[in-house]
PDB file of C-alpha atoms in Angstrom:
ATOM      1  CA  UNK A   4     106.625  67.313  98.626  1.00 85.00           C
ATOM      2  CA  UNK A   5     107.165  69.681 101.770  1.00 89.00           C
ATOM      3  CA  UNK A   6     109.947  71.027 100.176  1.00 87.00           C
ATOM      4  CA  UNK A   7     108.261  71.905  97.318  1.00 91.00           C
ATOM      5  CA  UNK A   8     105.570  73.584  98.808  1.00 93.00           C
ATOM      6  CA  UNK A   9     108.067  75.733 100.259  1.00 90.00           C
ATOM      7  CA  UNK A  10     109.879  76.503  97.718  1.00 89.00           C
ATOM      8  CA  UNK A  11     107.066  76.886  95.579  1.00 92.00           C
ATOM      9  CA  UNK A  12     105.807  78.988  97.980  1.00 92.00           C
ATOM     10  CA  UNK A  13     109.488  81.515  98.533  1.00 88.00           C
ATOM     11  CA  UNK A  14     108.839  81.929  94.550  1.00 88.00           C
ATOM     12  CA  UNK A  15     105.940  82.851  94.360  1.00 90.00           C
ATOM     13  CA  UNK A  16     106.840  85.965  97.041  1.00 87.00           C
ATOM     14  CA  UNK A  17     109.610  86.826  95.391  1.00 84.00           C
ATOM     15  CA  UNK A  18     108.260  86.534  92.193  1.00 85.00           C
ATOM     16  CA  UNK A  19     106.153  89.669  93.642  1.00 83.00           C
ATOM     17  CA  UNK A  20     108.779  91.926  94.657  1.00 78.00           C
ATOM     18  CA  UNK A  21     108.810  90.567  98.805  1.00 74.00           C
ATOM     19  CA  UNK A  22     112.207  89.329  99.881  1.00 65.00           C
ATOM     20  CA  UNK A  23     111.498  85.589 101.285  1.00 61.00           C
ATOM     21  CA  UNK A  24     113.277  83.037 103.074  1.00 58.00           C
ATOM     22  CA  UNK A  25     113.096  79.574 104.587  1.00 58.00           C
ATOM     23  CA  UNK A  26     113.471  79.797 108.434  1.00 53.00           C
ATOM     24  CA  UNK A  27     116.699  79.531 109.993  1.00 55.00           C
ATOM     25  CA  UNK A  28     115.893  79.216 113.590  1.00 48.00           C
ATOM     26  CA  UNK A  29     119.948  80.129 114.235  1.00 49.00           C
ATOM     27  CA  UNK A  30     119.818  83.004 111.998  1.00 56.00           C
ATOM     28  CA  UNK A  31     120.623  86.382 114.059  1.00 53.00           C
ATOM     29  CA  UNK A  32     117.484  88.219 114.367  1.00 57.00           C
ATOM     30  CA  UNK A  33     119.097  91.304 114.244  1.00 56.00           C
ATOM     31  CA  UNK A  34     120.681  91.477 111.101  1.00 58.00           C
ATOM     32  CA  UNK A  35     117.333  91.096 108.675  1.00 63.00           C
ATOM     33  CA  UNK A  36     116.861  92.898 105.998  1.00 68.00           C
ATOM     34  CA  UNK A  37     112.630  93.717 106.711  1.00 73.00           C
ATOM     35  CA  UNK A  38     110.270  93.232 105.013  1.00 77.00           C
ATOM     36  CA  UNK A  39     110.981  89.381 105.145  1.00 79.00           C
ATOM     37  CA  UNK A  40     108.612  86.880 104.893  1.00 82.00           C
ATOM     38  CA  UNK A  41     110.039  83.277 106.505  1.00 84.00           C
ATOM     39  CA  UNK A  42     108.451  80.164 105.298  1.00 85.00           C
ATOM     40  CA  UNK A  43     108.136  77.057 107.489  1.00 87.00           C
ATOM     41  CA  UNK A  44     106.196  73.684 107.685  1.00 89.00           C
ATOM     42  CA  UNK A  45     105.975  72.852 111.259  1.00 88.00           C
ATOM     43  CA  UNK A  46     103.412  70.245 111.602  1.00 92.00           C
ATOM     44  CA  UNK A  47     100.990  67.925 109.855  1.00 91.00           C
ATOM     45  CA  UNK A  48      97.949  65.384 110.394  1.00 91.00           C
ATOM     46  CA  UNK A  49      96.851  62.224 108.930  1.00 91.00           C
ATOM     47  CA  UNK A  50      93.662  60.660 108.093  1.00 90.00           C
ATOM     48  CA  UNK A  51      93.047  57.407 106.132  1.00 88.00           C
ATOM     49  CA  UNK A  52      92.143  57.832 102.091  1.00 86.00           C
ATOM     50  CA  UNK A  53      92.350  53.879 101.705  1.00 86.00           C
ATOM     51  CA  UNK A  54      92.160  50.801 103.786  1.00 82.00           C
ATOM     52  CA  UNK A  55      95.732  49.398 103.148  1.00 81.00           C
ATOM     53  CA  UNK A  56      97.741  52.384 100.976  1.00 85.00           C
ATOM     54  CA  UNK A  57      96.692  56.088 100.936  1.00 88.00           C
ATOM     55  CA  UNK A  58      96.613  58.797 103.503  1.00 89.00           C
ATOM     56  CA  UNK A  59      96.068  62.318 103.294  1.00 93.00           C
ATOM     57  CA  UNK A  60      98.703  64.403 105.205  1.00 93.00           C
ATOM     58  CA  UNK A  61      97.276  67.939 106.063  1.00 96.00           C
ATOM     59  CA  UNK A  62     100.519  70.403 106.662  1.00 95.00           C
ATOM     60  CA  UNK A  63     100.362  73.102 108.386  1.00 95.00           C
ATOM     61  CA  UNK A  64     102.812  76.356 106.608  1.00 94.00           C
ATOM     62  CA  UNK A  65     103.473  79.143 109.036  1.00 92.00           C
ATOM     63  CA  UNK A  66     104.676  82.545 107.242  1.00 91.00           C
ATOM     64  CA  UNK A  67     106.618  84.671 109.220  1.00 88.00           C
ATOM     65  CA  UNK A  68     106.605  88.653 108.090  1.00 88.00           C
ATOM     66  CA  UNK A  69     108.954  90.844 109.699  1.00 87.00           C
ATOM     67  CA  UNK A  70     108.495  94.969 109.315  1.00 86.00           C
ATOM     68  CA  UNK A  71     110.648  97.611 110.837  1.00 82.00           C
ATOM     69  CA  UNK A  72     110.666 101.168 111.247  1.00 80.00           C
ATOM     70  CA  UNK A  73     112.064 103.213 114.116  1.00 80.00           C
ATOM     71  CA  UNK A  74     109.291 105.890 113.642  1.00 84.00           C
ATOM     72  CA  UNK A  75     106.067 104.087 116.250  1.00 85.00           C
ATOM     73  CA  UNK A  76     103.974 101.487 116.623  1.00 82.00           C
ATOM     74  CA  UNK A  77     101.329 103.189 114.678  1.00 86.00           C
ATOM     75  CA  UNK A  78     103.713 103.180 111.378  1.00 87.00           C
ATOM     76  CA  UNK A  79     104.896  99.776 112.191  1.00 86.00           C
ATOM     77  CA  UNK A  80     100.957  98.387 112.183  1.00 86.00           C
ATOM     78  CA  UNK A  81     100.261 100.806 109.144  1.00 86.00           C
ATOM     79  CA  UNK A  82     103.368  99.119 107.403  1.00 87.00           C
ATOM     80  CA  UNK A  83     102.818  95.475 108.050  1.00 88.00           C
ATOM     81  CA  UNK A  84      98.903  95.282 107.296  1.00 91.00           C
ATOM     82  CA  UNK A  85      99.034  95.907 103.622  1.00 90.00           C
ATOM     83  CA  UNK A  86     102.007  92.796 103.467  1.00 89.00           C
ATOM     84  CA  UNK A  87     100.704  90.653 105.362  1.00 91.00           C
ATOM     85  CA  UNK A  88      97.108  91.143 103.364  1.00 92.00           C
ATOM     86  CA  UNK A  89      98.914  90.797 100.241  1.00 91.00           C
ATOM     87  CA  UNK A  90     100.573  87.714 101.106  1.00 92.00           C
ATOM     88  CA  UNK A  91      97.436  86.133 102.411  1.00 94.00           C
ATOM     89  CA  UNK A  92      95.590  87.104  99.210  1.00 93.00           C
ATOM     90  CA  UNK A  93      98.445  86.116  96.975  1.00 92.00           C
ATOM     91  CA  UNK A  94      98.947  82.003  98.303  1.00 95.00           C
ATOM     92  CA  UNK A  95      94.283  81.991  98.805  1.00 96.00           C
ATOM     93  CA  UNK A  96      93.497  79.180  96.752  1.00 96.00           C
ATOM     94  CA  UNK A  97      96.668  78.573  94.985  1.00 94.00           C
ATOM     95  CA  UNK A  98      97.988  75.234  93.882  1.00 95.00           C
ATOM     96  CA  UNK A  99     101.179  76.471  93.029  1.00 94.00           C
ATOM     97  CA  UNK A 100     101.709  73.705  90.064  1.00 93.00           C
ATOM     98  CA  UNK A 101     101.623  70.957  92.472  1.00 94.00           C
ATOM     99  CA  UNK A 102      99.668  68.196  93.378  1.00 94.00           C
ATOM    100  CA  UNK A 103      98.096  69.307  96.806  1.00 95.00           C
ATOM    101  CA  UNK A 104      94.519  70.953  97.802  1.00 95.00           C
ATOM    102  CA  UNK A 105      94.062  74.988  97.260  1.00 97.00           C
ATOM    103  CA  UNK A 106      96.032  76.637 100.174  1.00 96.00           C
ATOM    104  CA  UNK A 107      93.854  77.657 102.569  1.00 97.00           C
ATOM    105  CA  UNK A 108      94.409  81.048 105.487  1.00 96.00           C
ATOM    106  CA  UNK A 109      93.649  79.406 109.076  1.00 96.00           C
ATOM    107  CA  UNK A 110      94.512  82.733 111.089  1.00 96.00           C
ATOM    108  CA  UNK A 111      97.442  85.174 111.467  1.00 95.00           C
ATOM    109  CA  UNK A 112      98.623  86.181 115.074  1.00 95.00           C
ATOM    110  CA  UNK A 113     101.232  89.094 116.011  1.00 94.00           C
ATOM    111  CA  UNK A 114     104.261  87.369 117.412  1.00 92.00           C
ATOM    112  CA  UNK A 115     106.293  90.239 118.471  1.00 89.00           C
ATOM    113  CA  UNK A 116     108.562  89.760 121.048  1.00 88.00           C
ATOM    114  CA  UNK A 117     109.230  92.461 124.080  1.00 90.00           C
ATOM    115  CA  UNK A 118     112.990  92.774 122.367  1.00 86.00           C
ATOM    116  CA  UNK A 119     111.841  92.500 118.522  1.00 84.00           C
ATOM    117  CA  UNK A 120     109.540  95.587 120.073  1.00 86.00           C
ATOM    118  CA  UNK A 121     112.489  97.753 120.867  1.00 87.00           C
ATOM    119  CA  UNK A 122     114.170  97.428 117.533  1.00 84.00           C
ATOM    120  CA  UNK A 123     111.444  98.933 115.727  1.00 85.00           C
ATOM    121  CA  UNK A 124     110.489  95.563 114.097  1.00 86.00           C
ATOM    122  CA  UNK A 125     107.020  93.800 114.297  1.00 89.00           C
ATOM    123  CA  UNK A 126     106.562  90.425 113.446  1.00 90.00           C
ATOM    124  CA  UNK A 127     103.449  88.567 112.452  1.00 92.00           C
ATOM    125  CA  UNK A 128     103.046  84.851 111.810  1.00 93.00           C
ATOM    126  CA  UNK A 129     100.544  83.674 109.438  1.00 95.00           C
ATOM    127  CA  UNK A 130      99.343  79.719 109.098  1.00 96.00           C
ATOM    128  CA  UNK A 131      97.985  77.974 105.730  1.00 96.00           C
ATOM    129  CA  UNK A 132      96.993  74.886 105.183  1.00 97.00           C
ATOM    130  CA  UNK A 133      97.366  72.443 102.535  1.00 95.00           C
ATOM    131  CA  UNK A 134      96.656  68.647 101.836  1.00 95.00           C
ATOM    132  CA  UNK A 135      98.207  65.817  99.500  1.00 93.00           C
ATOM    133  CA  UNK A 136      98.234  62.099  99.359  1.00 91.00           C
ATOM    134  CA  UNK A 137     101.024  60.014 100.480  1.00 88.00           C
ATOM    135  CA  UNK A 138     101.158  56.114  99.125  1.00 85.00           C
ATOM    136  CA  UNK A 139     102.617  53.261 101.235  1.00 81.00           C
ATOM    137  CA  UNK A 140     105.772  52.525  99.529  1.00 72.00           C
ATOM    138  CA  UNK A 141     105.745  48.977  98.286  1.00 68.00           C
ATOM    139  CA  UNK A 142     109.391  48.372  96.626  1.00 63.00           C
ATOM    140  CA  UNK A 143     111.976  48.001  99.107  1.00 60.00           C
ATOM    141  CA  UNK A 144     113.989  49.888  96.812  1.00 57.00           C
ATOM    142  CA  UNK A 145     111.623  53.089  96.820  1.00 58.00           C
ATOM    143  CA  UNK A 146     112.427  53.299 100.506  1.00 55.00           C
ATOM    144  CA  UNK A 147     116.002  52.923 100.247  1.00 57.00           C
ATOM    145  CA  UNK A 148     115.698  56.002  98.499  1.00 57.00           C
ATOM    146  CA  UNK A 149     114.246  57.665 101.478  1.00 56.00           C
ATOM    147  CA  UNK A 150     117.279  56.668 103.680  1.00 57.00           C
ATOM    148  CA  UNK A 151     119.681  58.956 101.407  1.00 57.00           C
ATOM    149  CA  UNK A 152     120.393  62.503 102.325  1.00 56.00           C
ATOM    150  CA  UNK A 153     121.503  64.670  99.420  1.00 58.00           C
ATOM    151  CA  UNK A 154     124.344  67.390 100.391  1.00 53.00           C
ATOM    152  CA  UNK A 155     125.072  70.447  98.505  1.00 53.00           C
ATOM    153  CA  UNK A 156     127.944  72.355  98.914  1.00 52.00           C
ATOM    154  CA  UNK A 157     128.555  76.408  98.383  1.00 51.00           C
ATOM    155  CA  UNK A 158     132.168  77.637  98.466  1.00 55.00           C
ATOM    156  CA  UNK A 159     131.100  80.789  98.564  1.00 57.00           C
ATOM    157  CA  UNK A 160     127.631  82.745  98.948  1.00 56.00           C
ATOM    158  CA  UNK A 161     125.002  81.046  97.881  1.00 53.00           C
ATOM    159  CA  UNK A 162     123.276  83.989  96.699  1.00 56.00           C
ATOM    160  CA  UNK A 163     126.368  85.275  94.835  1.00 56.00           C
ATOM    161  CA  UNK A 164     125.630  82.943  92.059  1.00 56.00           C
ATOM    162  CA  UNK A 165     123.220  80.101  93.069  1.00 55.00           C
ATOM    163  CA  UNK A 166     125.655  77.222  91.709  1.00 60.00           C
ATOM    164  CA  UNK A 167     126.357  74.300  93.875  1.00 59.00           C
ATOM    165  CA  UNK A 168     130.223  74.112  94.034  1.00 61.00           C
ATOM    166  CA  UNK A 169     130.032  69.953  94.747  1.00 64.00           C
ATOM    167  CA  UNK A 170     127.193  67.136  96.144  1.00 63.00           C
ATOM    168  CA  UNK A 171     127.729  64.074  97.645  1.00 61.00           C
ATOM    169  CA  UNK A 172     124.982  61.835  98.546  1.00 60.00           C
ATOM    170  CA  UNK A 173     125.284  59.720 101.755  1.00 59.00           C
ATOM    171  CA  UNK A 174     123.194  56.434 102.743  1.00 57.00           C
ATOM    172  CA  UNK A 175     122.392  55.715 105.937  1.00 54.00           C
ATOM    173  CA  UNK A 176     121.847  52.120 107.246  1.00 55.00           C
TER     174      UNK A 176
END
């Protein structure tokens, strides 16, 4: 389900003109493209639905948004509010198509770094949250399942034409 919401979540920005991505913690922060908006799940909670089966798991999405512009800090600020309003107004509430809780805003916090700064870039983080059940798999089979990693291979850009060149799908024991 997290990468779902995630993906769910990329769409629905692009879907509304604002170049998204999922984080890449290696990716070199000076060759972005701003705006960007960076999607991440970075933590979650638990709390007990059921005695024996269910639990909720409350994740927490942070939403990076990246603006540039050489011109001042003024511009930058007067650049980056109406995105990062938009944004917040766009995923209020929504469900997305899948089976979690309306996502909520918790807060948004200017994340700017002292080098980011001197590019001309600011960078604010946003969090939602969101909430779905998980159920205590049963089958031994069902958690096999969890023990496989799928890979996907892309001979070439995978924005050149979104079409896995070859998958292989490994088990671990």
């Amino acid at each position: 389900m997290l990468t779902e919401i995630e993906q769910a979540i990329l769409t629905k920005l692009s879907d509304n003109g604002l170049s998204s991505k999922i984080f890449d913690a290696r990716a070199d922060r000076q060759n972005l493209s701003p705006p960007v908006v960076f999607c991440a799940i970075e933590e979650a909670s638990f709390s007990r639905v059921t005695m024996n089966k269910v639990f909720k798991q409350e994740v927490s999405i942070f939403l990076t948004i990246v603006f540039e512009t050489l011109e001042n800090e003024a511009a930058r600020r007067s650049g980056i509010y109406p995105i990062l309003e938009g944004v917040i107004g766009l995923l209020m509430l929504q469900k997305l198509g899948l089976a979690i809780t309306p996502i909520v805003p918790v807060g948004y916090k200017n994340v700017t770094d002292k080098e980011d700064a001197q590019n001309g870039q600011l960078w604010f983080q946003i969090e939602f949250k969101t909430s779905f059940n998980i159920e205590k798999t049963d089958d031994e089979a069902d958690a096999v399942e969890l023990l496989k990693i799928g890979l996907e291979y892309y001979l070439q850009d995978p924005e050149d034409d979104g079409v896995k060149d070859a998958e292989d799908e490994i088990t671990l024991k």
